[in-house]
Amino acid sequence: MSKLIPSLDNFTRCHDTSEPISNFKAPRGQAGVSILWPKQWSSKIKKLEVGNERIIAITIATEPMLCIINAYMPTINTNSEIQYSECLDIIFDIIEKHQSKYVIILAGDLNGSLLQTRTNKHDKLLKEFVQEVSLFRPDLGNQPTFFHHAHHGSSQIDYILSNRNNLSKKYSILDKSYANTSAHCAVILHTNISIPLLVRNTNQKKTIKTKVLWEQKDEEKYRETILNELLQKDLPTLDIDKQIDIISNSLLNAQQQSIPSKITQLKGPKWKATPEVTVLLRMCKVIYNKWADLGKPIGHPLSLELKIHKKKLRQRQRMEQAIDRNTIHNKIMNTSSSQMFHRLIRRNLGDNSQSAINCIKTDENEYLFLAKDQRKAFANYYEDLSAPKPEQFDDLYVNLCKIRQKEMLKTLEDQEIPSDYFTSADIIKAIEELNMNKSPDEFGLCAEHLKFSKNEIAPYLTKLFNNIIETLKTPGTFKTGILFPVLKKDKDPSDVNSYRGITVTPVIGKVFEYCILPKLNLQNITDLQFGFTKGLNPLISSFIISESKYDQTRKNNEFYMGFLDVKSAFDVVQHDIILDKLLDLNIPSFLWLVIKDLYSNLSTKVKWQGDLSEKFSVHQGVRQGGILSTHLYKIFVQDLLLELERNSLGLNTGNIFVGTPTCADDMAFIETNRDNLQIMLNVSERYSKQHHYKIHPTKTKIVTCGKVTNADWTLYDTPVTISKEATHLGITRSWKKEGEINVANRIKLARRTLYALMGSGVHGTNGLDPVTSYKIYNTYVLPRLLYGLEAIPLNKTNISQLESFHRKNLRHFQSLPQRTAIAAIYLLIGGLPIEAELHKKQLSFLHNLLSSNVQRVDDIIIRQMSVNYDNPNSFFSTIREILLKYGLPPIHLLQETLPSKLKWKSLVTKHLNTYWQNTLRDDAESKSTLKHMDTKHLLVGKNHPVWTIFDKTKAEVRKAIIKARIVSGTFILNSDRAKFNQAPSSVCQLCNLSEENIFHFLLECPILSNIRITYFQPIKTYVTQHITAEVWHSVFQSKSSIIRLIIDCRHFSQTLRDDKIMNMIETKTREMCYKLYIKRLKLLEAMDG
């Protein structure tokens, strides 16, 4: 491209970049992609290391900044929708990572049409994708961009799309001209972004951010410093806010004196030069300056010296980067902390945070680019959200709540208040509930400050909290918070309405709320609320829907599922209403007064891009992030659930009411009577008006099952959306093909997760070693692939689709070819088939059901086991077969004596691993390609030694890949080509003496004898040192024994005995195989010229 158009710079990838394609057999649909630009722009353009041979992307430092994606999508053919979906997921990952900071432009031959008149499989996928990521294009009617070369028609498949609908000044499709020999027309977009490029302001004030290194704490000094500071203060004589201020300062001072910190944000690159690199850099600069002073003469000794030192510098930099990468990989594999594991992955992925949004759009369609303006817009949005709007609702109920509270206050004036309500043990228990590694509060405190001084600080907090109870006044510091806008899933990051406000409340205030919570003794008054309840899996709600649906559809009954969408549920809870409901729960009256005071005069600040907004008052809502918030919200809505149940509005399965399965604010209505469903909506509407919140009538969806005609429902006199499918708790609900739809969604999500992890090195040959990749895959991808599938029935086709995706990834991590035996794919890496992984989740969910301690769930289990056990769509029919398959106790025995969660997990793992270990071993022993692999030592959960790589460099990984192909029988030699591809000869091309098979390659070919002697002799010497020469001649007298030793030394575990010896032999044979492979490859390339 540079030779064709030398005046322009470019970023180009072709289909034959990594795999050459013959010019005489160029297949259709395998060309390339290129982005070109004037050379004077190059300093402002960054080529992104993303995409594949069909997709490339660059960023341009314009104002606003641009991210341009160029795509050449697959052509349509049999099963092309799989590859098309994969390409869309790659584009999705690029957009998701960059849309917060960049205006997105997607351009190219998309091989799918957005026209309504076309509806092939690519068109449907493209239209869904464009809608999902909110891309826009000007309407140019049906004007075609592609004309078939054989005049079979024309279509519109070339587009320039953007996520900014006001980006285009002019959009046009050029007419075909004689100079255009392509079947496509040119598509042109003139943007309103100014050129030349604007220089971004780099003189912004930057604050230095530090991180406290708690793992390096001097705990004794920290505690001693706190005690010394607090002993000098006479806290009881001070007011509560002043006491908290002194305690907070003491904790911060002690931290500064006894715990080191490091700067986390500096100007310049993240990579810091070591002293060795710094010396080489200085030498290069000195030599260059001397050479420049002489006029940079060509061929001068200084010029040559500069080249030598530059080479040394690059070598040192590459070596240190490799060491750093290896260190990260070892930490990932060896860390026992899940939090550390996730932190390491995030670090290796790089910064994809949304804390530097390029543009925010307000409700008035005003675009804000400056951080201070964006911060103010967020503050205005959340302040408006926290302000009650009584004119939109029925005030009668709220006024009654206020009157009742007013009367209650009169009766509580002379109540007796306990003096020592909290003990130090209560405080310590509350402190232990705090989560570490969280953001500090407004005063700089985090959980670690209290956790590492709980015994010293507990007496002071005990007196403080008891003082609050005695005075019935909570300190003002407990009523503040820092609100962080967090982008909601699949929402537009430029829209201020797309963010959920998460509030970080004061840490000491959290401890106080944790102390209060058990004293309230709150209990669910409905068994159908499964959100925010300890010991309950939220998916039990989905399980109830599934069991009810397939129970009714089996009887050919009509079945309706309604999913309510409550607007800003937590943010609009009326304080007067929630306080009134607390009165009915018989909590201690003085605690009610404390909570009332805690929720008066609340305020918060918005934190955005490192700075805080002005403080604003909060008059309604329970703060997301508060300890009591989730419990108060459940109290707020539970009366609605109770009213519906008492009036028998909703489905009864047998005599068990199951009509309102709910998880926090995700409420579902299930019914078989359409009139009853309308009454349920009417009750919900009346309840929402009384309680001052809104339900979206158009976002609320009803899914009908069965041959339903002329059905319609309303909410606020607005028709409710009747949909073929709706999402509830991440599971798509529909009448038909529910399993197929959810499996497709799960595969798409898992695939996107996998592409997002590419930055962490999970991409085969050029990335992490397979064992590390597999661990990351198990931690991040597999849970997303299988989420929720335990709660819905799946058929063999669904499981086959999951298996295909799972197996492809495991094969990809190990760089194994398509024809690798299935048993080898799993056993080499110690993995399980997806069926086994799904069974583990189903068995774990069974334990969740049996241990729920919810009477209604127990009743459902008994009823379904008795009545619905033979229904193939019932969970209990499936789980009965799974228990039988693995030799686990049947459900009725588990009901009588249920093991603990840990014991059940251990029992399941043992039985399941044993079953699949034997199954995969039996399969492996029947495969001719695996005849040299030792199968009796292969274990599920433990990788084959071929993947035990101690020095995890890319070179070592590539060596292991060659060895893994030899072990799995997929290393291609001439004998294989003759067998499968009808090649003219199976004779070795190097020596032309005999058939080239694995024996010939490893032991016989005379052309490779020098390499063989160089690397095999040390292996023989090492082995004889540990087993003696006599044993060597006895055991390894035949070529077949030598081959087995080279390919898989575990055949001789009885002889070699020590794992360390076998690991060393594996390392040495890996080196030998690789050197033979490289030598053969070079000789063949030389022969081909």
Tab-separated table of C-alpha atoms in Angstrom, residues 857-1025:
chain	number	residue	atom	x	y	z
A	857	VAL	CA	-39.236	-23.464	48.147
A	858	ASP	CA	-39.393	-26.703	50.176
A	859	ASP	CA	-43.068	-27.100	49.204
A	860	ILE	CA	-42.247	-26.577	45.518
A	861	ILE	CA	-39.487	-29.210	45.695
A	862	ILE	CA	-41.830	-31.784	47.278
A	863	ARG	CA	-44.622	-30.990	44.836
A	864	GLN	CA	-42.455	-31.084	41.691
A	865	MET	CA	-40.721	-34.300	42.727
A	866	SER	CA	-44.120	-35.942	43.214
A	867	VAL	CA	-46.033	-34.549	40.226
A	868	ASN	CA	-43.529	-33.287	37.658
A	869	TYR	CA	-40.609	-35.718	37.917
A	870	ASP	CA	-41.358	-37.158	34.450
A	871	ASN	CA	-41.535	-33.741	32.760
A	872	PRO	CA	-38.309	-33.516	30.681
A	873	ASN	CA	-38.377	-29.726	31.037
A	874	SER	CA	-38.467	-29.838	34.830
A	875	PHE	CA	-35.272	-29.212	36.773
A	876	PHE	CA	-36.027	-32.261	38.930
A	877	SER	CA	-36.228	-34.615	35.968
A	878	THR	CA	-32.808	-33.391	34.817
A	879	ILE	CA	-31.190	-33.398	38.251
A	880	ARG	CA	-32.431	-36.918	39.009
A	881	GLU	CA	-30.585	-38.212	35.923
A	882	ILE	CA	-27.455	-36.244	36.863
A	883	LEU	CA	-27.398	-37.641	40.414
A	884	LEU	CA	-27.806	-41.150	39.030
A	885	LYS	CA	-25.089	-40.605	36.421
A	886	TYR	CA	-22.441	-39.682	38.985
A	887	GLY	CA	-23.521	-42.071	41.735
A	888	LEU	CA	-24.600	-39.285	44.093
A	889	PRO	CA	-27.353	-39.618	46.747
A	890	PRO	CA	-30.933	-39.116	45.477
A	891	ILE	CA	-32.874	-35.995	46.433
A	892	HIS	CA	-34.992	-37.623	49.146
A	893	LEU	CA	-31.843	-38.711	51.011
A	894	LEU	CA	-30.293	-35.272	50.611
A	895	GLN	CA	-33.440	-33.735	52.091
A	896	GLU	CA	-32.982	-35.884	55.178
A	897	THR	CA	-29.234	-35.304	55.661
A	898	LEU	CA	-27.878	-32.444	53.590
A	899	PRO	CA	-24.080	-32.050	53.668
A	900	SER	CA	-22.589	-28.606	54.229
A	901	LYS	CA	-21.897	-26.528	51.137
A	902	LEU	CA	-18.164	-27.270	51.224
A	903	LYS	CA	-18.664	-31.009	51.745
A	904	TRP	CA	-21.222	-31.145	48.932
A	905	LYS	CA	-18.866	-29.272	46.600
A	906	SER	CA	-16.044	-31.674	47.474
A	907	LEU	CA	-18.288	-34.722	46.983
A	908	VAL	CA	-19.564	-33.468	43.618
A	909	THR	CA	-16.050	-32.647	42.397
A	910	LYS	CA	-14.744	-36.072	43.383
A	911	HIS	CA	-17.548	-38.058	41.701
A	912	LEU	CA	-17.725	-35.849	38.642
A	913	ASN	CA	-13.948	-35.800	38.039
A	914	THR	CA	-13.707	-39.566	38.456
A	915	TYR	CA	-16.493	-40.149	35.913
A	916	TRP	CA	-15.054	-37.852	33.252
A	917	GLN	CA	-11.491	-38.944	33.924
A	918	ASN	CA	-12.424	-42.538	33.133
A	919	THR	CA	-14.584	-41.520	30.164
A	920	LEU	CA	-11.900	-39.366	28.574
A	921	ARG	CA	-9.161	-41.929	29.258
A	922	ASP	CA	-11.220	-44.666	27.594
A	923	ASP	CA	-11.794	-42.402	24.621
A	924	ALA	CA	-8.097	-41.510	24.419
A	925	GLU	CA	-7.022	-45.155	24.469
A	926	SER	CA	-9.217	-45.844	21.440
A	927	LYS	CA	-7.576	-43.105	19.312
A	928	SER	CA	-4.683	-44.110	17.071
A	929	THR	CA	-3.321	-40.551	17.121
A	930	LEU	CA	-2.808	-40.804	20.895
A	931	LYS	CA	-0.951	-44.126	20.912
A	932	HIS	CA	2.258	-42.472	22.176
A	933	MET	CA	0.520	-40.511	24.952
A	934	ASP	CA	0.462	-42.020	28.445
A	935	THR	CA	-3.217	-42.016	29.427
A	936	LYS	CA	-3.144	-43.754	32.810
A	937	HIS	CA	-1.594	-40.718	34.525
A	938	LEU	CA	-3.904	-38.126	32.957
A	939	LEU	CA	-6.046	-36.383	35.573
A	940	VAL	CA	-8.914	-33.927	35.416
A	941	GLY	CA	-7.821	-30.725	37.125
A	942	LYS	CA	-4.119	-31.299	36.430
A	943	ASN	CA	-2.412	-30.429	33.172
A	944	HIS	CA	-0.143	-32.768	31.208
A	945	PRO	CA	3.597	-32.093	31.803
A	946	VAL	CA	3.893	-30.786	28.247
A	947	TRP	CA	2.231	-27.567	29.521
A	948	THR	CA	4.327	-27.335	32.703
A	949	ILE	CA	6.496	-24.436	31.549
A	950	PHE	CA	8.796	-22.966	34.166
A	951	ASP	CA	10.180	-20.116	32.051
A	952	LYS	CA	6.959	-18.728	30.554
A	953	THR	CA	8.504	-16.814	27.635
A	954	LYS	CA	6.888	-16.836	24.205
A	955	ALA	CA	9.774	-18.935	22.879
A	956	GLU	CA	9.201	-21.619	25.523
A	957	VAL	CA	5.455	-21.608	24.861
A	958	ARG	CA	6.109	-22.182	21.141
A	959	LYS	CA	8.396	-25.099	21.968
A	960	ALA	CA	5.658	-26.612	24.123
A	961	ILE	CA	3.128	-26.155	21.294
A	962	ILE	CA	5.252	-28.246	18.909
A	963	LYS	CA	5.665	-30.911	21.582
A	964	ALA	CA	1.908	-30.872	22.340
A	965	ARG	CA	1.170	-31.522	18.671
A	966	ILE	CA	3.556	-34.466	18.701
A	967	VAL	CA	1.955	-35.833	21.900
A	968	SER	CA	-1.558	-35.419	20.462
A	969	GLY	CA	-0.594	-37.007	17.132
A	970	THR	CA	-1.371	-33.883	15.113
A	971	PHE	CA	2.178	-32.999	14.040
A	972	ILE	CA	2.019	-33.192	10.232
A	973	LEU	CA	4.647	-35.223	8.354
A	974	ASN	CA	4.669	-36.596	4.798
A	975	SER	CA	3.074	-39.883	5.863
A	976	ASP	CA	0.089	-37.878	7.205
A	977	ARG	CA	-0.155	-35.788	4.037
A	978	ALA	CA	-0.141	-38.906	1.880
A	979	LYS	CA	-2.855	-40.448	4.033
A	980	PHE	CA	-5.245	-37.480	4.282
A	981	ASN	CA	-4.460	-35.270	1.293
A	982	GLN	CA	-3.505	-37.833	-1.335
A	983	ALA	CA	0.001	-36.319	-1.563
A	984	PRO	CA	2.189	-37.895	-4.262
A	985	SER	CA	4.601	-39.514	-1.785
A	986	SER	CA	4.993	-40.257	1.911
A	987	VAL	CA	8.794	-40.431	1.558
A	988	CYS	CA	10.892	-37.961	3.569
A	989	GLN	CA	11.779	-34.986	1.350
A	990	LEU	CA	15.041	-34.423	3.203
A	991	CYS	CA	16.671	-37.817	2.800
A	992	ASN	CA	14.395	-39.649	0.284
A	993	LEU	CA	15.232	-42.924	2.073
A	994	SER	CA	12.036	-43.995	3.792
A	995	GLU	CA	8.541	-42.982	4.853
A	996	GLU	CA	8.508	-39.819	6.949
A	997	ASN	CA	6.613	-40.728	10.104
A	998	ILE	CA	7.226	-39.772	13.722
A	999	PHE	CA	9.859	-42.528	14.149
A	1000	HIS	CA	11.753	-41.316	11.110
A	1001	PHE	CA	11.556	-37.653	12.144
A	1002	LEU	CA	12.663	-38.143	15.756
A	1003	LEU	CA	15.109	-41.034	15.437
A	1004	GLU	CA	16.104	-41.968	11.888
A	1005	CYS	CA	16.430	-39.160	9.331
A	1006	PRO	CA	20.197	-38.817	8.682
A	1007	ILE	CA	19.870	-35.185	7.585
A	1008	LEU	CA	18.743	-34.291	11.107
A	1009	SER	CA	21.344	-36.447	12.857
A	1010	ASN	CA	23.535	-33.564	14.049
A	1011	ILE	CA	20.598	-31.879	15.837
A	1012	ARG	CA	19.459	-35.246	17.178
A	1013	ILE	CA	22.870	-36.118	18.629
A	1014	THR	CA	23.308	-32.624	20.097
A	1015	TYR	CA	20.044	-32.736	22.015
A	1016	PHE	CA	19.375	-36.436	22.641
A	1017	GLN	CA	22.735	-37.245	24.159
A	1018	PRO	CA	22.180	-34.918	27.188
A	1019	ILE	CA	18.783	-36.598	27.699
A	1020	LYS	CA	20.380	-40.035	27.752
A	1021	THR	CA	23.164	-38.826	30.066
A	1022	TYR	CA	20.666	-37.242	32.470
A	1023	VAL	CA	18.486	-40.361	32.601
A	1024	THR	CA	21.425	-42.757	33.135
A	1025	GLN	CA	22.677	-40.572	35.989
